[in-house]
XYZ file of C-alpha atoms in Angstrom:
444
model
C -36.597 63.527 -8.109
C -34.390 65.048 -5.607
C -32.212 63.545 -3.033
C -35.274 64.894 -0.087
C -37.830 62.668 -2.896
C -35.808 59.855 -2.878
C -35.654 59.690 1.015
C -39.427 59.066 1.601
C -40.383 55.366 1.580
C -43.812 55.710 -0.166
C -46.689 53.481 0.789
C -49.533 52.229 -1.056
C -52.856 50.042 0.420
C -53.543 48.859 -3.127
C -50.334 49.186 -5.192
C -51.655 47.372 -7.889
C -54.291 49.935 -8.523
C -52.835 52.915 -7.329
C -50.075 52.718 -10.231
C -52.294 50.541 -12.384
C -51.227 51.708 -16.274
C -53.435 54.581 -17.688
C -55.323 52.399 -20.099
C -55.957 50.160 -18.139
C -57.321 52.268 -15.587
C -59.798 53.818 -17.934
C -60.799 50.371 -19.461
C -61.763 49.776 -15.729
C -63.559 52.908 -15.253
C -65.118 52.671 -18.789
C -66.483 48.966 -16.808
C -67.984 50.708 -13.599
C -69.568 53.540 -15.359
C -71.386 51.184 -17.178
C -72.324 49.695 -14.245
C -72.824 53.229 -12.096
C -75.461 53.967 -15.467
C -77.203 50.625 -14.953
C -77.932 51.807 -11.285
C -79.325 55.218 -12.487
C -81.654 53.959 -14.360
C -83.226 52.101 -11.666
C -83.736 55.880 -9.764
C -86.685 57.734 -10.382
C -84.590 60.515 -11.125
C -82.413 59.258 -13.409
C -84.683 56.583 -14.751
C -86.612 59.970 -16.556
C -83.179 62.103 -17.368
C -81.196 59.552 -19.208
C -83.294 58.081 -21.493
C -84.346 61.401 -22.954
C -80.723 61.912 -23.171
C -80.646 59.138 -25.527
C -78.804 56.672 -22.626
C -81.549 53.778 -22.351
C -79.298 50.818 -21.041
C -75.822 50.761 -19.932
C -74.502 49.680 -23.362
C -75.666 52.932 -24.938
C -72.036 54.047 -23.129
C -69.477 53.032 -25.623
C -66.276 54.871 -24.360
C -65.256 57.226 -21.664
C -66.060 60.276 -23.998
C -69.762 59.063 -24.042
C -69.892 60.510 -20.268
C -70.920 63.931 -21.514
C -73.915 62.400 -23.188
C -75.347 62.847 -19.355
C -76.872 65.785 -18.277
C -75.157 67.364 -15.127
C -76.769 67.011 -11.941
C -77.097 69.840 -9.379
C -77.896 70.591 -5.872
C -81.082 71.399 -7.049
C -81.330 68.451 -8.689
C -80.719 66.694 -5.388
C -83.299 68.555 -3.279
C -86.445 68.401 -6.266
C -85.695 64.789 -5.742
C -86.028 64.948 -1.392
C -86.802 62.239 -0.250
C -85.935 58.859 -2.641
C -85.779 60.299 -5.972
C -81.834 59.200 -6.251
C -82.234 55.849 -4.566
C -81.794 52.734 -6.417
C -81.829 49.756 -4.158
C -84.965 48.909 -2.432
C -85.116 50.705 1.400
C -84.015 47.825 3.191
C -80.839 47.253 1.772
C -79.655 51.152 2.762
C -78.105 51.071 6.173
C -77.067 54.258 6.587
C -77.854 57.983 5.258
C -75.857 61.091 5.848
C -77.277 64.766 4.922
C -76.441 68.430 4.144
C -78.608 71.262 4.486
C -79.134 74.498 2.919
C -80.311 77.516 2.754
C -83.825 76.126 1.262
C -84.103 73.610 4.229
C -84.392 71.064 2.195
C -81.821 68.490 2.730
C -79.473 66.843 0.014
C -79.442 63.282 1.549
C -77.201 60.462 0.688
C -78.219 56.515 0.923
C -75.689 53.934 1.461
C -75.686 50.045 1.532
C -73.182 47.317 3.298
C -71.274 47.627 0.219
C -70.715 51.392 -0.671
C -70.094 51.386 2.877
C -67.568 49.026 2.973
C -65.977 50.913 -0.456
C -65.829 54.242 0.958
C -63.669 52.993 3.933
C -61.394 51.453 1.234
C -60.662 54.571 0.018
C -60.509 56.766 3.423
C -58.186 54.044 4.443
C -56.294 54.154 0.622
C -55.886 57.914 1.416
C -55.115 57.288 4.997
C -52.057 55.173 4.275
C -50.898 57.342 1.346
C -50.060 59.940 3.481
C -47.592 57.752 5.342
C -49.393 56.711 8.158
C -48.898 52.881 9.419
C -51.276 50.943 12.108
C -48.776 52.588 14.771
C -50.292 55.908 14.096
C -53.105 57.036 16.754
C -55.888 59.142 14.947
C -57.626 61.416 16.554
C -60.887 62.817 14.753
C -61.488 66.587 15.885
C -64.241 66.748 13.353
C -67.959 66.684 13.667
C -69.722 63.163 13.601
C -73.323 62.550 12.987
C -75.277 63.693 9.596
C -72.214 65.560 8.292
C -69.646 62.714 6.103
C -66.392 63.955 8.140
C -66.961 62.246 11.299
C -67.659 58.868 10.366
C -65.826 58.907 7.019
C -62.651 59.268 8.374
C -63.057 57.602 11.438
C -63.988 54.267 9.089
C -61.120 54.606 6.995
C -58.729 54.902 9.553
C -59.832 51.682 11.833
C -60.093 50.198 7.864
C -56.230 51.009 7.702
C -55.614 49.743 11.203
C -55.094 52.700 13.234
C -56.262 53.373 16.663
C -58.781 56.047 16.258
C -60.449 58.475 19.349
C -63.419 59.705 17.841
C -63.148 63.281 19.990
C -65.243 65.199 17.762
C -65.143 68.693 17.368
C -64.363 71.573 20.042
C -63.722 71.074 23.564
C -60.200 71.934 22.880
C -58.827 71.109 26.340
C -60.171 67.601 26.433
C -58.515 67.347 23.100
C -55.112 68.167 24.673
C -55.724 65.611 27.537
C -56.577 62.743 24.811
C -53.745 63.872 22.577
C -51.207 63.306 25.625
C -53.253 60.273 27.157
C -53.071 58.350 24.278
C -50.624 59.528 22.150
C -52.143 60.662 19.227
C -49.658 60.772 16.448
C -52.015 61.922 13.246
C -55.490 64.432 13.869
C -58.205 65.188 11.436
C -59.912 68.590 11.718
C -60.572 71.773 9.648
C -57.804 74.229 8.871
C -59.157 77.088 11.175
C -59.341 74.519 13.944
C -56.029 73.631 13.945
C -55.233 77.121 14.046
C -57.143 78.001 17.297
C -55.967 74.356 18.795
C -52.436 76.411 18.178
C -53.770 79.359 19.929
C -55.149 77.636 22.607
C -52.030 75.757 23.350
C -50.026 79.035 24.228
C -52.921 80.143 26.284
C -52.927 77.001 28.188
C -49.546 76.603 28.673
C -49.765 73.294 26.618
C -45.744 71.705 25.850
C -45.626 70.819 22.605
C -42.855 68.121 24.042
C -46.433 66.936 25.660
C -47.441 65.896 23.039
C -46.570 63.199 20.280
C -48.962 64.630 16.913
C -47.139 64.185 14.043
C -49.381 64.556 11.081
C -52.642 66.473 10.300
C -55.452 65.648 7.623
C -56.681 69.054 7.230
C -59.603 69.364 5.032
C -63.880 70.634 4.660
C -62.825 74.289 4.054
C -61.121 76.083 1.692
C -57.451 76.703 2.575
C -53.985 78.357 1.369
C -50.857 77.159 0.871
C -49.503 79.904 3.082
C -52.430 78.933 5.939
C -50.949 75.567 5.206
C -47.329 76.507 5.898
C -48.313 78.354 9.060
C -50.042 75.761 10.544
C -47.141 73.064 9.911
C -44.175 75.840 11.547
C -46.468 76.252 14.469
C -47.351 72.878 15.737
C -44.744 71.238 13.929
C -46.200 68.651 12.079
C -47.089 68.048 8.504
C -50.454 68.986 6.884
C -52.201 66.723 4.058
C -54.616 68.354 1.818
C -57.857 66.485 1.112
C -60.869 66.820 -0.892
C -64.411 65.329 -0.679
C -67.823 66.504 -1.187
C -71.291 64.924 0.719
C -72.435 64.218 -2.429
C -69.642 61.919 -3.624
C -69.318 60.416 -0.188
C -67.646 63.130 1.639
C -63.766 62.481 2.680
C -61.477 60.100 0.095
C -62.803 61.655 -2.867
C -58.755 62.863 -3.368
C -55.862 63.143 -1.257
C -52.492 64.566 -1.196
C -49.748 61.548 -0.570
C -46.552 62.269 0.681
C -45.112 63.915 -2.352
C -47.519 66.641 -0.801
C -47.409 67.973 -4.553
C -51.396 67.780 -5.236
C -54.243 65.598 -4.410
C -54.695 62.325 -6.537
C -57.863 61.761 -7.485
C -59.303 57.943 -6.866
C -60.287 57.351 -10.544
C -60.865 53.580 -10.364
C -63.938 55.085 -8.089
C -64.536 58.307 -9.205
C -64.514 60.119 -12.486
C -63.532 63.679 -12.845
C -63.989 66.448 -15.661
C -63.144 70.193 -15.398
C -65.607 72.546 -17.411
C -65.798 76.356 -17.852
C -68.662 77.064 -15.795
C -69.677 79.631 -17.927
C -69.879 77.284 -20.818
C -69.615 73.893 -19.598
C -67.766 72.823 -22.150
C -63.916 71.011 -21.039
C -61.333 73.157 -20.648
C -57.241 72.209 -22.007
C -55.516 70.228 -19.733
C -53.925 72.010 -16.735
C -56.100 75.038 -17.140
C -58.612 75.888 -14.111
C -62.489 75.255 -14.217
C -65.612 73.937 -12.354
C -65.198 69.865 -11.353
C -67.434 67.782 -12.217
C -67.917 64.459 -10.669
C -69.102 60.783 -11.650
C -69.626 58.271 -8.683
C -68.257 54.666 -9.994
C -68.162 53.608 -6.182
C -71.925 53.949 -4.748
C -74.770 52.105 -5.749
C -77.474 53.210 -3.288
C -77.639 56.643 -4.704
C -75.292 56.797 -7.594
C -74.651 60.543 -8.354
C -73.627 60.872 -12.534
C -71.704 64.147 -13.739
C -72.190 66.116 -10.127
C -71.707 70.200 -10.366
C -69.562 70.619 -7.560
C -68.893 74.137 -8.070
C -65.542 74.061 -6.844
C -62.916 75.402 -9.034
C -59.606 73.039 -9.513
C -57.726 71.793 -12.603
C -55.790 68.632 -12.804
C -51.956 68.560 -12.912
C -50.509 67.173 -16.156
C -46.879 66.002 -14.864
C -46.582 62.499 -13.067
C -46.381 62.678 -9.725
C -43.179 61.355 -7.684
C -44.898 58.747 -6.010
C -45.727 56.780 -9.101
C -49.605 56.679 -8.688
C -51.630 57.567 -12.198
C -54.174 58.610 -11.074
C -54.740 62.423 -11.609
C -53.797 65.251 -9.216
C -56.202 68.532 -8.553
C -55.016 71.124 -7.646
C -55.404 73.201 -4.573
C -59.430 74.436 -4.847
C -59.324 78.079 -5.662
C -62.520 78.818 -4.416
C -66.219 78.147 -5.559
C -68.280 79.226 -8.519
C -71.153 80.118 -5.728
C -68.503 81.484 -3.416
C -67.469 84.477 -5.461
C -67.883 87.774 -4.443
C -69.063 90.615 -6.692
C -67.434 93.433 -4.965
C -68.400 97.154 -6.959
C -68.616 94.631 -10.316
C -64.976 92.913 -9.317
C -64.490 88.694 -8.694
C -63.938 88.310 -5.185
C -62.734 84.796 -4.070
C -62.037 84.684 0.074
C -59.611 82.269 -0.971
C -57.370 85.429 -2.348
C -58.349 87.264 1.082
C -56.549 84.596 2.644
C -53.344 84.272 0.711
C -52.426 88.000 1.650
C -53.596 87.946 5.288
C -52.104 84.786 6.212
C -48.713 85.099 4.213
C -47.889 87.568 6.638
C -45.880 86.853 10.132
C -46.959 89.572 11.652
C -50.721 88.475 11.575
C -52.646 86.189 14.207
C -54.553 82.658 13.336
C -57.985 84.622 12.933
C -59.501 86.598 9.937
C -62.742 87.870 8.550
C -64.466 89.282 5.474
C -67.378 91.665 5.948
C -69.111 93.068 3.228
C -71.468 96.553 3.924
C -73.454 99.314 1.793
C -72.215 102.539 2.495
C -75.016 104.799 -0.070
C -74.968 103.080 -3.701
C -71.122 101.423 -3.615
C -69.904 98.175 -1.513
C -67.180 98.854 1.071
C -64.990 95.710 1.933
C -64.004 95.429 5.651
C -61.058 93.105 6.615
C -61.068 92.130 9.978
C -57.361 91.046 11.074
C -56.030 89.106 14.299
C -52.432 90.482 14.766
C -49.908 87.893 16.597
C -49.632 88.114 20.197
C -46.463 90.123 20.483
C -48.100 93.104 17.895
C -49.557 95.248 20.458
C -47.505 97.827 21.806
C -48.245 101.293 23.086
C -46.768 102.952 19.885
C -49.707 102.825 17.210
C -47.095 103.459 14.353
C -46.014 99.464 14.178
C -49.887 99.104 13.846
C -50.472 101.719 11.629
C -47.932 100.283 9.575
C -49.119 96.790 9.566
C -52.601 98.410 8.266
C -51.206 99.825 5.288
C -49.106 97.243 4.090
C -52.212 94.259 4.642
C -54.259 96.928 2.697
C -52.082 97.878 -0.493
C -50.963 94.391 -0.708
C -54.551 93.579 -1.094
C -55.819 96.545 -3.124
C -52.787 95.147 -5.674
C -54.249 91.463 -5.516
C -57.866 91.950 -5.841
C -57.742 95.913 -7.575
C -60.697 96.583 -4.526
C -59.635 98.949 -1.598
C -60.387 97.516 1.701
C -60.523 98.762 5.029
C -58.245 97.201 7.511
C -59.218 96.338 10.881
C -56.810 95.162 13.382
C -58.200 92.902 16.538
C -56.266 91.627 19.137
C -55.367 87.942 19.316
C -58.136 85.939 20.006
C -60.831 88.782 19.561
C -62.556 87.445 16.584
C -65.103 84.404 16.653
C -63.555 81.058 16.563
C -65.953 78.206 14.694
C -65.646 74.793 15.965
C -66.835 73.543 12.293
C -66.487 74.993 9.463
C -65.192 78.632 9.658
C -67.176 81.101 8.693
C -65.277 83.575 7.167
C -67.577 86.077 4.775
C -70.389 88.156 6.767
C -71.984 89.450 3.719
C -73.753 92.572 5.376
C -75.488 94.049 1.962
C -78.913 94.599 1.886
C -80.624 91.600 -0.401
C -82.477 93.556 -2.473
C -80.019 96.117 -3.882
């Protein structure tokens, strides 16, 4: 630990879990996936699956290495079973439902009762308070509320913790300065590419960052880089906490970085996490990178057993400074459905990123468009250049050009062609970003 680890006073909501001993901790989650496999079997979809998998009661799970005797469920899975077919408690005990859509139209929904309820804010708040926040922090919540988990996920784990929280929602980024220095909002939840243009905006606006009194940032439903990371703590200042959650295991408090910053523990007293070659599905060694998988120990209205999440993580194998035990992931790399296929190379957008936005001399904005040009792909990278870039002499820009498209040629061995756009040029997304216009005709 060095002298800058021993300075930080960490803080835990539930110490006694938190660091509970490792076997221990899996003797308790050995307990509630028992009891998550009892509440399967009351779904319809489940109730079919797991008994032709030979898994008839809860007892026929004798130790934690009996999980893989469960098929994986998909998104697929989720939709063939629209509306109830992953509901286990009768219709008047769920009080709430969130939902995703797709591309199908056919939503994955998620049931909840008082209890999971009640659970998930345990964690949001668990996460909350790991990243150093105390009930003198002021949340704001610059993330959408309603059917997607974000709004409401965080906003109950943070009045769970004892914070003040301004639900503000997403976009209306002037009203969000206004409530920042109203109310003094110390700690803000959003995306990454929000907090970017919130940056942006800022200059534009003339908005002091003396103004204002934010602090920390829970940055988190998109994939991000470290060096996006980086650049969004030296411009505004603040620090930046990495989380991970997915609709289908609750959304936000599925894992969270604490303020080691060094990876993002993984609540495994609620949930239970394997990594799998997605190719094979079999585990991978520890430390190596694969597909997640994830068991829900924590929800009983629709538990969710041995989810294909399609991200692609691995879990650290060191201890982590802060003395928790339960696992770290690391930063998601991208997503198994995610990849591009560029003229037969793997594409993540995630390695896009790490070039454009490791360089100074780039703006907050990017995007990936992908075109036909006769029987071969042609990658287009669109680039924002800082606000200070455009000058009258095209050599600085002709420069920048080159050296954003060798560094990527080297990275991803596919040549791109570099666009440069003026600061605030590109489309800004309130939500998620959307960053990949895939252009190619469908049927080629």
């Amino acid at each position: 630990m060095t002298e800058a680890d021993k300075s930080i006073q960490f803080q835990y909501r539930s110490p006694e879990i938190e660091k509970m001993p490792r076997n221990e901790l899996e003797a308790l989650q050995l307990s509630k996936l028992k009891t998550a496999v009892g509440w399967a079997l009351r779904t319809p979809h489940y109730g079919r699956v797991l008994p032709a998998a030979g898994i008839k009661s809860p007892d026929d799970i004798r130790s934690l290495a009996d999980i893989r005797k469960i098929p994986f469920t998909t998104k697929e899975d989720l939709r063939k079973g629209f509306p109830y077919g992953f509901v286990s408690v009768p219709l008047e005990d769920v009080v709430r439902l969130h939902a995703s859509s797709g591309t199908t139209g056919t939503p994955t929904t998620i049931y909840y009762n008082s209890a999971d309820l009640k659970r998930w804010a345990d964690y949001m708040a668990r996460c909350i308070t790991g990243a150093g926040c105390t009930k003198s922090d002021v949340l704001q919540n610059m993330i959408s509320y309603g059917l997607f988990t974000g709004g409401l996920g965080m906003h109950s784990g943070g009045e769970e913790a004892g914070l003040m929280v301004i639900p503000s929602a997403a976009g209306n980024t002037s009203r969000q300065f206004k409530l920042m220095q109203d109310y003094g909002t110390t700690v803000v939840h959003s995306t990454p590419s929000f907090l970017l243009h919130v940056e942006a905006k800022m200059r534009e606006e003339g908005v002091s960052r003396d103004s204002i009194k934010l602090k920390k940032a829970f940055a988190g439903a998109e994939p991000y880089s470290e060096d996006t990371r980086r650049r969004i703590e030296k411009l505004l200042q603040i620090d930046v906490y990495n989380s991970y959650g997915i609709s289908e295991m609750n959304g936000p408090g599925v894992a969270f970085e604490c303020q080691a910053k060094d990876g993002m523990h993984l609540w495994e007293d609620g949930y239970i996490g394997e990594i799998v070659d997605p190719k094979t599905m079999e585990p991978v060694k520890d430390g190596e990178t694969g597909e997640l998988i994830l068991t829900c120990l924590c929800r009983e209205a629709t538990p969710i057993l041995r989810y294909r999440t399609r991200d692609l993580t691995g879990f650290y194998t060191e201890p982590c400074k802060c003395g928790r035990t339960h696992r770290r992931l690391r930063r998601m790399t991208g997503r198994t459905d995610d990849m591009l296929i560029i003229n037969g190379v793997n594409v993540f957008p995630t390695q896009i990123e790490e070039v454009v936005m490791g360089m100074k001399e780039v703006g907050n904005n990017y995007l990936i468009v992908l075109e036909k040009e006769g029987v071969l792909d042609r990658l287009i990278v669109k680039v924002e250049v800082g606000p200070d870039i455009f000058v009258d002499d095209s050599r600085p820009m002709n420069a920048l050009k080159e050296k954003i498209r060798k560094t990527l040629q080297t990275t991803i061995t596919v040549n791109p062609r570099v666009e440069l756009h003026e600061s605030g040029s590109l489309p800004i997304s309130e939500g998620k970003a959307k960053r990949v216009q895939d252009n190619r005709p469908k049927d080629i």
